[in-house]
XYZ file of C-alpha atoms in Angstrom:
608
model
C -10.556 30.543 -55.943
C -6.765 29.821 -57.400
C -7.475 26.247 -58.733
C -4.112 25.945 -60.590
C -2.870 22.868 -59.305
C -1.924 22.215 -55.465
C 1.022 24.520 -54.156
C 3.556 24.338 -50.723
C 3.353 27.909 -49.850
C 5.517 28.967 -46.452
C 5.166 32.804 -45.724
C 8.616 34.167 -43.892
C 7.055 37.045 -41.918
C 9.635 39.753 -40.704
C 8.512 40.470 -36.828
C 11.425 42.653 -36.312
C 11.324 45.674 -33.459
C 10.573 48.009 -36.673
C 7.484 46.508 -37.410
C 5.013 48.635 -35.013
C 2.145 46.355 -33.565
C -0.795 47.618 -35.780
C 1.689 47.769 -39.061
C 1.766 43.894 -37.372
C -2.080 43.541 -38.154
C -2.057 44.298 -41.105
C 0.223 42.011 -42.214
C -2.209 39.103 -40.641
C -4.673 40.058 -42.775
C -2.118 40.067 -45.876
C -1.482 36.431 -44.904
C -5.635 35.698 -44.667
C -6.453 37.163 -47.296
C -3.615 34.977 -49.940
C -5.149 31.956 -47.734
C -8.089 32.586 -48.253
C -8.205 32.664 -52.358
C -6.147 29.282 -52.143
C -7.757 25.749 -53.067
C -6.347 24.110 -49.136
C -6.228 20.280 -48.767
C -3.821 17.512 -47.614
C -3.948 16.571 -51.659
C -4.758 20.470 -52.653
C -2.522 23.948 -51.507
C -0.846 23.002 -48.185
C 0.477 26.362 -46.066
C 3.292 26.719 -43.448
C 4.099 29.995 -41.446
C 7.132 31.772 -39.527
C 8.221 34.494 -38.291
C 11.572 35.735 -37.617
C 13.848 38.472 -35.900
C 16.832 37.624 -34.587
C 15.604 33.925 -34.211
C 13.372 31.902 -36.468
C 9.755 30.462 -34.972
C 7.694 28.068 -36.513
C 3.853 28.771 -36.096
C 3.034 25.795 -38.019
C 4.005 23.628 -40.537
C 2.881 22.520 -44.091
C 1.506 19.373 -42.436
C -0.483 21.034 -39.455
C -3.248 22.635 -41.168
C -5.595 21.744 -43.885
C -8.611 24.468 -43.169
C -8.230 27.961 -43.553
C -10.288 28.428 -40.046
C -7.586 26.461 -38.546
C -4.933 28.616 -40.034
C -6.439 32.131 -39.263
C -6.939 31.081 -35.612
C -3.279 30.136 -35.964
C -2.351 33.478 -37.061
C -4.231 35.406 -35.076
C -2.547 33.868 -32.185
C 1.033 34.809 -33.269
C 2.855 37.195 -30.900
C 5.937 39.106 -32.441
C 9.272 38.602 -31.630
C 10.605 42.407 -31.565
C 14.512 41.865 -32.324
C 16.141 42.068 -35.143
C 16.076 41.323 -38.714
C 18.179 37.985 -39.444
C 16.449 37.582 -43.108
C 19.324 35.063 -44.156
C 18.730 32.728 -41.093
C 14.544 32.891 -42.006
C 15.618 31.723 -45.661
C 18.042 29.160 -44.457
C 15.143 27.691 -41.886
C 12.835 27.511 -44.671
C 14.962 25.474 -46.868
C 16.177 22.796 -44.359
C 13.050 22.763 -42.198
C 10.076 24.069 -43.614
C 10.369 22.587 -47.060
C 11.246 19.357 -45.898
C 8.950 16.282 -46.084
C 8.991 15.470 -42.678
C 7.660 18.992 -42.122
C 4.466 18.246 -44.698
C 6.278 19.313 -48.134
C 5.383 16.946 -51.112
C 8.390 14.937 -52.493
C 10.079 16.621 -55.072
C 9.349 14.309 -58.025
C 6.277 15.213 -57.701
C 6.456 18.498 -59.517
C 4.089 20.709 -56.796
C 6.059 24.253 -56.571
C 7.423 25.137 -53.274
C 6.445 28.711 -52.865
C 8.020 31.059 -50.058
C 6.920 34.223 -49.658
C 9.127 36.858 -47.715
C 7.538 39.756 -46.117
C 9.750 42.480 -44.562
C 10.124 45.951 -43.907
C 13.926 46.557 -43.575
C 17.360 45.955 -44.414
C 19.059 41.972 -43.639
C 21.291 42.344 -40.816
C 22.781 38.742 -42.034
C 23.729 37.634 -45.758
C 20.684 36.668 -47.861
C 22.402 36.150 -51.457
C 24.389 32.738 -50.806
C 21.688 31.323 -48.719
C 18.698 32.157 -51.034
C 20.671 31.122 -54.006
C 21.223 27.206 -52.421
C 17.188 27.711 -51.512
C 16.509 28.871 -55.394
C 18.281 25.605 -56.337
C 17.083 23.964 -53.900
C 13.462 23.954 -55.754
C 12.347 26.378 -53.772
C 10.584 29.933 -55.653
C 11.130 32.810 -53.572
C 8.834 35.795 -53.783
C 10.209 38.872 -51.995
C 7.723 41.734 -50.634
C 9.144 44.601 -49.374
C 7.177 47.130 -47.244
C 7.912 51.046 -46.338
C 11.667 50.842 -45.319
C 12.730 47.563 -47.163
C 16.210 47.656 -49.395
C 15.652 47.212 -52.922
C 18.706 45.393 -53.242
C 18.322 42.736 -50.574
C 14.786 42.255 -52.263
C 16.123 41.492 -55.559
C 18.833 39.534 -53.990
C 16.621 36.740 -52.656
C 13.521 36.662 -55.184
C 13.321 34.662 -57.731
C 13.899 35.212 -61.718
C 12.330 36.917 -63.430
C 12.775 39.493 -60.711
C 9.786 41.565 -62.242
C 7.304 38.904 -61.106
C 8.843 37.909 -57.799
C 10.182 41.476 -56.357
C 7.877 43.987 -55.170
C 7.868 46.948 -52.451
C 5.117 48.541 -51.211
C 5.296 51.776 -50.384
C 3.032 51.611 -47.074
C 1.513 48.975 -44.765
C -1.648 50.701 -45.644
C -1.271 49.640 -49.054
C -0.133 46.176 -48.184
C -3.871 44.769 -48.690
C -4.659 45.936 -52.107
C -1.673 45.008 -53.114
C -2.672 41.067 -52.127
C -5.199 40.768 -54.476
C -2.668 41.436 -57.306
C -0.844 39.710 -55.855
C -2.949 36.756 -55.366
C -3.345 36.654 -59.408
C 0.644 36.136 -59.715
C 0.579 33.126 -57.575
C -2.668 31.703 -59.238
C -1.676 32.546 -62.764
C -3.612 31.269 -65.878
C -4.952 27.933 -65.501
C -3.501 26.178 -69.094
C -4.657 22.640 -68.167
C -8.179 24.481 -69.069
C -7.258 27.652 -71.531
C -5.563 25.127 -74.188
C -4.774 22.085 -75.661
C -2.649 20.243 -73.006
C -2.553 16.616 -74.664
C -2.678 14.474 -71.808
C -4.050 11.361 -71.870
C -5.083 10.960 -68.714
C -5.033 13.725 -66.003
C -3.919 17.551 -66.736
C -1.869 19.315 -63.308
C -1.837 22.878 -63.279
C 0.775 24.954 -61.927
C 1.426 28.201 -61.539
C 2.351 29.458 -65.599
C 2.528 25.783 -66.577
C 1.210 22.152 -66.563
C 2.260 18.752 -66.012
C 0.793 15.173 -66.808
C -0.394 12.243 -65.235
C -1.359 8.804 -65.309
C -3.837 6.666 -63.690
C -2.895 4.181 -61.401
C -1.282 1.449 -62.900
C -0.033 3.293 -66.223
C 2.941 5.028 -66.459
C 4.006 8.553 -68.034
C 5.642 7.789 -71.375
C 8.896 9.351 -72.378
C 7.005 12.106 -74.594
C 5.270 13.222 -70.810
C 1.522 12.778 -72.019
C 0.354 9.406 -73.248
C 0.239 6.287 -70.788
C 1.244 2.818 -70.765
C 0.151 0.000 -68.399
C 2.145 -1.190 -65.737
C 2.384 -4.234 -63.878
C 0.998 -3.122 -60.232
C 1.867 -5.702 -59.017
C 5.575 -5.322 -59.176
C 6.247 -2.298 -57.691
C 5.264 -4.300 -54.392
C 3.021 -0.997 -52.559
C -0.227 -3.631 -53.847
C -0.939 -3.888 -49.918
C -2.150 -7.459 -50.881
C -1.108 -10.257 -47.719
C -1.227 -13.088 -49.790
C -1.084 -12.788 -53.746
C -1.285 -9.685 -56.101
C -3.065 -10.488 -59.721
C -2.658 -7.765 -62.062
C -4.994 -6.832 -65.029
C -4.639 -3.853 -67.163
C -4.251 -0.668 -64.841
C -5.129 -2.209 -61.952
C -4.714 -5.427 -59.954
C -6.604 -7.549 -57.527
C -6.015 -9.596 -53.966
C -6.625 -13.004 -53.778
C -5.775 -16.023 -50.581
C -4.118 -19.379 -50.146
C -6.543 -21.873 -50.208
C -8.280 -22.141 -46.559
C -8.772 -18.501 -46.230
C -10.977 -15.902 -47.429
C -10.435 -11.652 -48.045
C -11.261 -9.426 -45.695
C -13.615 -6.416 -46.726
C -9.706 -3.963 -46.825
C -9.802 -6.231 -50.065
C -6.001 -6.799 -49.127
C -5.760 -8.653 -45.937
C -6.554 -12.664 -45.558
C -8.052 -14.324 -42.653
C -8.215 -18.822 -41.743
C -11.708 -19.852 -42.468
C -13.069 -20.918 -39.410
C -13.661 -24.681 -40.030
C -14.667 -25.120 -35.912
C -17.236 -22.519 -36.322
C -19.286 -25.083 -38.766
C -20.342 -27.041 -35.664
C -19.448 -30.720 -36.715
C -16.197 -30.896 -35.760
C -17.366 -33.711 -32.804
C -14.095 -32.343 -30.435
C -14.521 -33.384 -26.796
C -12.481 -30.656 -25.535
C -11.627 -28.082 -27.968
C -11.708 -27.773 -31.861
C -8.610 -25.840 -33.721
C -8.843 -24.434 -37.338
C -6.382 -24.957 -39.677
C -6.170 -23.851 -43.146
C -7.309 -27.225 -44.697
C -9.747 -27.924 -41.890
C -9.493 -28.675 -38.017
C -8.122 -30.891 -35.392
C -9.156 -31.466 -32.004
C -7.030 -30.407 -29.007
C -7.592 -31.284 -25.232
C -6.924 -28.932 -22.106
C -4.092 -29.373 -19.750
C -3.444 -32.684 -17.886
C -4.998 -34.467 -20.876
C -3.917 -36.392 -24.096
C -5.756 -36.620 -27.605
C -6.456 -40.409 -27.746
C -6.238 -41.918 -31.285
C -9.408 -40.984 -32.779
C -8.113 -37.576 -32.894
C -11.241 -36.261 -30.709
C -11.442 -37.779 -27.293
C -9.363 -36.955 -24.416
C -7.918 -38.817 -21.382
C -6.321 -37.382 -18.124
C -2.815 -37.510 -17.920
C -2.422 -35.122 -14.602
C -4.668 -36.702 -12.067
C -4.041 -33.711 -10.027
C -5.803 -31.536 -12.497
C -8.436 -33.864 -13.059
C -9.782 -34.878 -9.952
C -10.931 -32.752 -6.631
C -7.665 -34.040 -4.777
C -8.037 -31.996 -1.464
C -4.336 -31.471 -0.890
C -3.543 -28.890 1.582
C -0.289 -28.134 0.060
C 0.451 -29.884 -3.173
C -0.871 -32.439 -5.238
C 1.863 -34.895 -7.382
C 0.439 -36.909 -10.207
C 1.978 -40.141 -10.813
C 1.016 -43.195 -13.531
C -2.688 -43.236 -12.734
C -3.021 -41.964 -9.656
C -1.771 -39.340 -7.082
C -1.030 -38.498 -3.647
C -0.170 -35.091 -1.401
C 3.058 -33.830 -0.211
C 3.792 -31.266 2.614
C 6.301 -28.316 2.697
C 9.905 -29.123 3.615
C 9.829 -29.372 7.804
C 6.158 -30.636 8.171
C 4.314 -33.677 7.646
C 1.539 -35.474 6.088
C -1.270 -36.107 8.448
C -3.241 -39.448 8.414
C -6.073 -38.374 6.325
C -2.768 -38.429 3.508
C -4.386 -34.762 2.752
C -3.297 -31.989 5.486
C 0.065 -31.054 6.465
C 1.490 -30.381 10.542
C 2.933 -27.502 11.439
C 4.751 -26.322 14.569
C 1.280 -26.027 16.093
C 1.020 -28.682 19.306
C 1.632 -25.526 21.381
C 1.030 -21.844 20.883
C 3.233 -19.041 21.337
C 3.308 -15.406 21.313
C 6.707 -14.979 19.055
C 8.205 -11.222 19.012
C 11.062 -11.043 16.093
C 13.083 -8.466 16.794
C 15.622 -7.757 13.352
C 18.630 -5.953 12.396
C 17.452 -2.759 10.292
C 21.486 -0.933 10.767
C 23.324 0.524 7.467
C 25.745 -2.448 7.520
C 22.876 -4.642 6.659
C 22.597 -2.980 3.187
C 18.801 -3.217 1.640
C 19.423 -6.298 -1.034
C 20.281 -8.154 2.235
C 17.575 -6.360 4.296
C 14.936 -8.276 1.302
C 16.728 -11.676 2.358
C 16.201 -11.009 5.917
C 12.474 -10.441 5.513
C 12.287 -13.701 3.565
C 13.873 -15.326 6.337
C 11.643 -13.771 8.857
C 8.245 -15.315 6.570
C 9.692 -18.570 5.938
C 10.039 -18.721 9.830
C 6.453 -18.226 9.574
C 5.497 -20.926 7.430
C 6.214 -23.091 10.411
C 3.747 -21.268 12.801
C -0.139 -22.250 13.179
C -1.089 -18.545 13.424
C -4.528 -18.093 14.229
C -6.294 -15.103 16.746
C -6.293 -18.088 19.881
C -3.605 -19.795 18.635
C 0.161 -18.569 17.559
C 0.871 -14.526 17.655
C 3.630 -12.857 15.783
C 5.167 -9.379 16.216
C 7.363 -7.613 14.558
C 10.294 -4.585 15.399
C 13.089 -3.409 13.730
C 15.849 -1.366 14.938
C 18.715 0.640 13.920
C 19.885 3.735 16.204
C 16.105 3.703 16.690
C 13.364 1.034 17.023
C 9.815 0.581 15.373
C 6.856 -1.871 16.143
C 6.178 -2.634 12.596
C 3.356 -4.709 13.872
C 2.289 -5.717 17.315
C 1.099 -9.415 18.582
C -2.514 -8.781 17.905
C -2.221 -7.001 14.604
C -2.476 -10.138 11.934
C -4.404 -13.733 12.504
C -3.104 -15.523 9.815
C 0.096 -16.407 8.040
C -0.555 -14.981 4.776
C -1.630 -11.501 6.373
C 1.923 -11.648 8.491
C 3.846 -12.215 5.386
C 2.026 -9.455 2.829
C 3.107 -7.086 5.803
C 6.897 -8.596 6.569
C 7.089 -7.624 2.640
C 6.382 -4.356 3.361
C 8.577 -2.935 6.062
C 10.958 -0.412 4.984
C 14.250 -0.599 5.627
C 15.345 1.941 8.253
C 19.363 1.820 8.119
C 21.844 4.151 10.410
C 23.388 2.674 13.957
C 22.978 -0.627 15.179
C 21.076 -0.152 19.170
C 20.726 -4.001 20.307
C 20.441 -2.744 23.721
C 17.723 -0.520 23.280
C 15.953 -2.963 20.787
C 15.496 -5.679 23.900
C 14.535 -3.117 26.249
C 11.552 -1.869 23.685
C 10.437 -5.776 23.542
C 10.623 -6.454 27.010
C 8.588 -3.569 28.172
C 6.270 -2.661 24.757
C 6.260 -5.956 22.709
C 5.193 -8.187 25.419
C 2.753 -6.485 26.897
C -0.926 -7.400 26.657
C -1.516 -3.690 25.850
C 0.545 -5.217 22.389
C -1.389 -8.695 22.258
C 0.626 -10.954 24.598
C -1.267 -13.166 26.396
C -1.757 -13.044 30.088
C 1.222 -15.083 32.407
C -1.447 -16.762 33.731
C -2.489 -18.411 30.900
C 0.843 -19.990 30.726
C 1.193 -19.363 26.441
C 5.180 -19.308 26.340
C 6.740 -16.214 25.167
C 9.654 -16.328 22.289
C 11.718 -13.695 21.454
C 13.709 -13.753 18.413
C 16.501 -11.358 17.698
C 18.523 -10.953 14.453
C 21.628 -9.481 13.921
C 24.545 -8.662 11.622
C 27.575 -6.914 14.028
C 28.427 -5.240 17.251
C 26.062 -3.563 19.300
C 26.690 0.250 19.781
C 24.737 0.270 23.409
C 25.102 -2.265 25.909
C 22.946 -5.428 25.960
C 23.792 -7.573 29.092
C 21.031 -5.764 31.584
C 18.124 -5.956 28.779
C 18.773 -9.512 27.865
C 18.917 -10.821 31.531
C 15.738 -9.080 32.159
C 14.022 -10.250 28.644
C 15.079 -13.950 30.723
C 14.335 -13.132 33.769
C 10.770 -12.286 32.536
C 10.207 -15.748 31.369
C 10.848 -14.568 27.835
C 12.609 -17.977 26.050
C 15.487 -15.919 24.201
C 16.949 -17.037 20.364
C 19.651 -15.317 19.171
C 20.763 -15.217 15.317
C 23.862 -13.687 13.719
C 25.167 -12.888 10.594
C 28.311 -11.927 9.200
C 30.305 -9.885 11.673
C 27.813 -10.481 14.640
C 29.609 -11.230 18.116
C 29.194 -14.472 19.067
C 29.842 -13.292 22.761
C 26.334 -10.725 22.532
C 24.570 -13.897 21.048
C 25.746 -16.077 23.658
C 24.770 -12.959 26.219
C 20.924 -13.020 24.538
C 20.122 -16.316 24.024
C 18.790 -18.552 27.028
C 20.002 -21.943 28.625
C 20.850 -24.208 26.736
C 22.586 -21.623 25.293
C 23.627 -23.915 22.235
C 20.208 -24.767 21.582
C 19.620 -21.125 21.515
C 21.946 -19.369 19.102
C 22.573 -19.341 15.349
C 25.246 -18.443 13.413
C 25.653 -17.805 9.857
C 28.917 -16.525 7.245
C 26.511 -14.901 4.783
C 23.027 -13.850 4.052
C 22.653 -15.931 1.073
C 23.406 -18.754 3.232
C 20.757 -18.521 5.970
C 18.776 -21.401 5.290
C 19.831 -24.140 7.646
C 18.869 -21.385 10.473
C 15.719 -21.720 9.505
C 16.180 -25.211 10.256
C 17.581 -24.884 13.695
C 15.357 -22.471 14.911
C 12.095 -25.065 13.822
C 13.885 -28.025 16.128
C 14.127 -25.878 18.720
C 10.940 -23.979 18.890
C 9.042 -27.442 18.245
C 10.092 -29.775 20.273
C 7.733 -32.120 19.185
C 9.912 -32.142 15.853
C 13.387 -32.797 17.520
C 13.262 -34.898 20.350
C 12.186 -37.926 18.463
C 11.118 -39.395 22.052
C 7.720 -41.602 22.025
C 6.119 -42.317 25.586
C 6.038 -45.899 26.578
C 3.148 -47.345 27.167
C 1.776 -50.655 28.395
C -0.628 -51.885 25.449
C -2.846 -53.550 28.088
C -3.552 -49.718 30.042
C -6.903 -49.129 29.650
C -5.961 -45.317 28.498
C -3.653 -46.984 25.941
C -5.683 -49.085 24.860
C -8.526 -46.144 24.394
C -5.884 -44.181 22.554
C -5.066 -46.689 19.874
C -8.428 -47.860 19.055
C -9.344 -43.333 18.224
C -6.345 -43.386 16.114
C -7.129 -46.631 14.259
C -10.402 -45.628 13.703
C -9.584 -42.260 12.447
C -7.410 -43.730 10.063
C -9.877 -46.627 8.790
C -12.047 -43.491 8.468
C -10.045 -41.571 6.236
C -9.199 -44.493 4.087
C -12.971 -45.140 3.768
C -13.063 -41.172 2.383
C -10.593 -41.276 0.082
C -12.580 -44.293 -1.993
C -9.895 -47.496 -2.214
C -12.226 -49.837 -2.771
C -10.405 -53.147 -3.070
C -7.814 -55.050 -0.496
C -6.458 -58.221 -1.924
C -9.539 -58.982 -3.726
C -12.319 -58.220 -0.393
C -14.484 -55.300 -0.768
C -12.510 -52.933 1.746
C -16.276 -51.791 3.193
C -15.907 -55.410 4.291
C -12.522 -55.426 5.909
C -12.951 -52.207 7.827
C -16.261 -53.768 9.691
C -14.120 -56.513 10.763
C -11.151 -54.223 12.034
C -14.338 -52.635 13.904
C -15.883 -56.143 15.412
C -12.183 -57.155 16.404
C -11.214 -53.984 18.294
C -14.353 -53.497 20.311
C -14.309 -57.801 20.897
C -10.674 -56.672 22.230
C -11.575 -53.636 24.643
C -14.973 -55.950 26.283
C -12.468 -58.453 26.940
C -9.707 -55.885 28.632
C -13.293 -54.371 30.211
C -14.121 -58.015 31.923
C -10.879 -59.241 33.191
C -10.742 -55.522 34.946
């Protein structure tokens, strides 16, 4: 094997049209057989290919490779070009490409030769001498082979001096192979780090006709480029160490801050874990830190000032609060609030919605171009906050859905979701249909498809009013009056809502008497929330009218009525634990309450 030192060798293969497939072959095995008398390793003899014709082709690179199997698959695989011969362009891809060190080639201070070796069979149809001469100086020695039909002249133009070692023509392909193994002991040369007295103190590097010296690490090459002197490895800064760097002679060492220890790289530091020790006494958590540990608590809790118990700050987080919708922690204590438009029931736990009576609800919304889809997104937010006011269950509130354009679509029908959250996750996901705007034919689809009990709605017998809600942003391209008298006429209650340029006069023509109570307008999409608002009052009366029934306390049914409700509420008060009421057990007030309301009914019971 050539063990002279590691090499960059790129071979610049001519695969012209001249160069007749087997003649092809054999120059594969040419390239083998130099490959395969090399020394190859990332840190040894590191090869590169191309080819060229009239283009240049990289088969691979100096960094691709590092085992000759590798490589002769490689080269089996190539498939020539067959153009022409652009020798100059090969020599000028090999210098500012293939012998860079992004491509694999070893930096130049290095001293390892860069070695290209030409093989062609022809004359240059492109200038080699400028372009081989900025290569030569370049660092780059250039070998020229020339085979059969190659011009002497171009040879001797790009090789190397002394021409008599780097030109050579063959006269035949044939002959191509023997002449590799001479050739093979031009590019391996005499080894002098071995046949003589090199004088290095440390390491010897062969190369080709020559030798070079070098140091350990952490000794430099002295000005007469043999003996070594130690350096501080420390200060070059490539030590690798995280923390500190100690240097000792021709080497160096890693060592931590205090509070850590090295990791087995012998570089990198890591906190010893102080928590790990197990007496750290933390009620909630224990937190190393380089000198030791301190305690930390969890959310909703503070460190009190022994530094390792905790105390609940959120009681919300702390206790099993029951809220239906949200829980708000005050000084010591908390209580339960309800979504904007409903309110806290008695238990001071659940939240009302728009549920005293249930509806079948069929929204029917604007899907036209004019819409555009950023406001199409606010629309279906609209549509779900709408929902938030509904208690949807499979015998209590239904919702549908349509959309409509020049065409409509049941998105989904009445008895397609049973809850709230299921309605919303699909609102989200309707698809915004754009084109015309067909109100008309959007209210004749609901009357005769969206109500039907085919579609969910519940029988007329079973008197479960029926709401129809349409949306809007501008003028109707169909005529509405006939479908939105018969949408009323079918005992659907009618809402109309418009935005932007929707005709008041077609939203006065949908919605049903009172037609003020019916009908919403609004400027702007962004600005839709009040609707919201007005469409809640009116679809729950309970919420608007603000009316409570008079009552004579001394009815018997009265009376009935507001001994439940005072009992459900000294119920609940007994569940949620207050235990105290102006210094009396509250156990003991809520038996009298009892004793006094059912003294107060046997005495309404005798005078009747």
């Amino acid at each position: 094997k050539c063990r002279t030192g590691p090499l960059d060798i790129v071979f610049v293969i001519d695969s012209s049209r001249s160069v007749r497939p087997f003649e092809f072959e054999i120059m594969r095995q040419f390239m083998m057989d130099i490959i395969g008398s090399l020394d190859i390793g990332p840190d040894a003899t590191r090869v590169g290919v191309i080819q060229y014709s009239s283009q240049v082709q990289n088969i691979f690179s100096l960094k691709t490779f590092f085992t000759r199997a590798d490589m002769e698959k490689a080269i089996n695989s190539i498939v020539p070009l067959a153009q022409g011969t652009m020798t100059g362009l090969a020599i000028q891809y090999a210098m500012n490409v293939a012998f860079t060190t992004q491509e694999g080639a070893r930096p130049l201070h290095k001293k390892i030769p860069r070695i290209a070796i030409i093989v062609t069979d022809g004359r240059p149809q492109d200038r080699v001498t400028e372009v081989a001469t900025q290569a030569r100086n370049s660092g780059i020695e250039i070998y020229a082979v020339g085979i059969q039909r190659a011009d002497m002249n171009s040879l001797r133009a790009m090789a190397s001096a002394p021409l008599e070692e780097h030109v050579f023509l063959v006269e035949s392909f044939e002959l191509i192979q023997q002449f590799g193994k001479q050739f093979q002991d031009k590019l391996c040369g005499v080894d002098l780090c071995v046949e003589q007295q090199h004088g290095c103190q440390h390491s010897c590097i062969s190369t080709p006709g020559s030798f070079y010296c070098e140091c350990n690490p952490g000794y430099r090459l002295s000005s007469d480029g043999k003996s070594c002197s130690p350096i501080d490895a420390c200060a070059d800064g490539r030590h690798g160490c995280q923390h500190q760097c100690v240097s000792t002679r021709g080497s160096y060492s890693c060592h931590c801050y205090p509070g850590y220890y090295l990791n087995q790289d012998k570089r990198s530091c890591s906190m010893i874990d102080y928590c790990s020790f197990g007496n750290h006494s933390c009620q909630h958590e224990c937190v190393s830190i380089p000198h030791g540990h301190q305690c930390r608590c969890q959310s909703g809790f503070t460190l009190q000032p022994d530094g390792r118990s905790c105390r609940a700050t959120d009681l919300c987080n702390g206790v099993d609060h029951g809220c239906e919708f949200k829980c708000v922690s005050t000084e010591g204590s908390y209580h339960c609030v309800c979504p904007e438009g409903q309110q806290l029931q008695a238990d001071g736990r659940a939240c009302s919605k728009c549920g005293a009576g249930h509806v079948d609800l069929v929204m029917v919304i604007d899907g036209s171009k004019s819409v555009r889809p950023q406001n199409f997104e606010l629309v279906k937010q609209f549509v779900n906050r709408i929902v938030d006011l509904l208690e949807v269950s499979p015998h209590g509130t239904q919702v549908g859905l349509v959309q409509y354009s020049s065409r409509v679509r049941t998105e989904f029908p009445l008895n397609k979701y049973h809850s709230a959250d299921e309605i919303k996750k699909a609102v989200m996901e309707v698809e915004y249909m754009e084109k015309g705007t067909m109100t008309g034919l959007a209210l004749k689809h609901m009357v005769e498809h969206s109500f039907s009990e085919l579609e969910g709605a519940r029988p007329l017998s079973h008197n479960i009013p029926r709401i129809g809600l349409v949306f809007t942003d501008g003028r109707s391209q169909d005529d509405i009056s006939e479908w939105a008298r018969r949408a009323k006429e079918s005992g659907i209650v009618m809402f109309a809502v418009g935005v932007g340029k929707a005709v008041e006069e077609e939203l006065r023509a949908i919605a049903s008497e009172p037609v003020e109570q019916h009908f919403s307008y609004s400027a702007d999409f962004t600005t839709m929330t009040h609707l919201v608002e007005n469409f809640k009052l009116n679809i729950c009366p309970e919420e608007s009218k603000g009316v409570t029934e008079i009552r004579s306390p001394c009815e018997c049914e009265a009376l009935v009525q507001f001994q439940t409700n005072t009992v459900a509420i000294l119920q609940s008060l007994t569940e949620k634990n207050i235990l105290w009421t102006r210094g009396v057990p509250l156990t003991r007030s809520l038996a009298q309450m009892t004793a006094r309301l059912e003294d107060l009914e046997r005495q309404v019971a005798h005078k009747k």
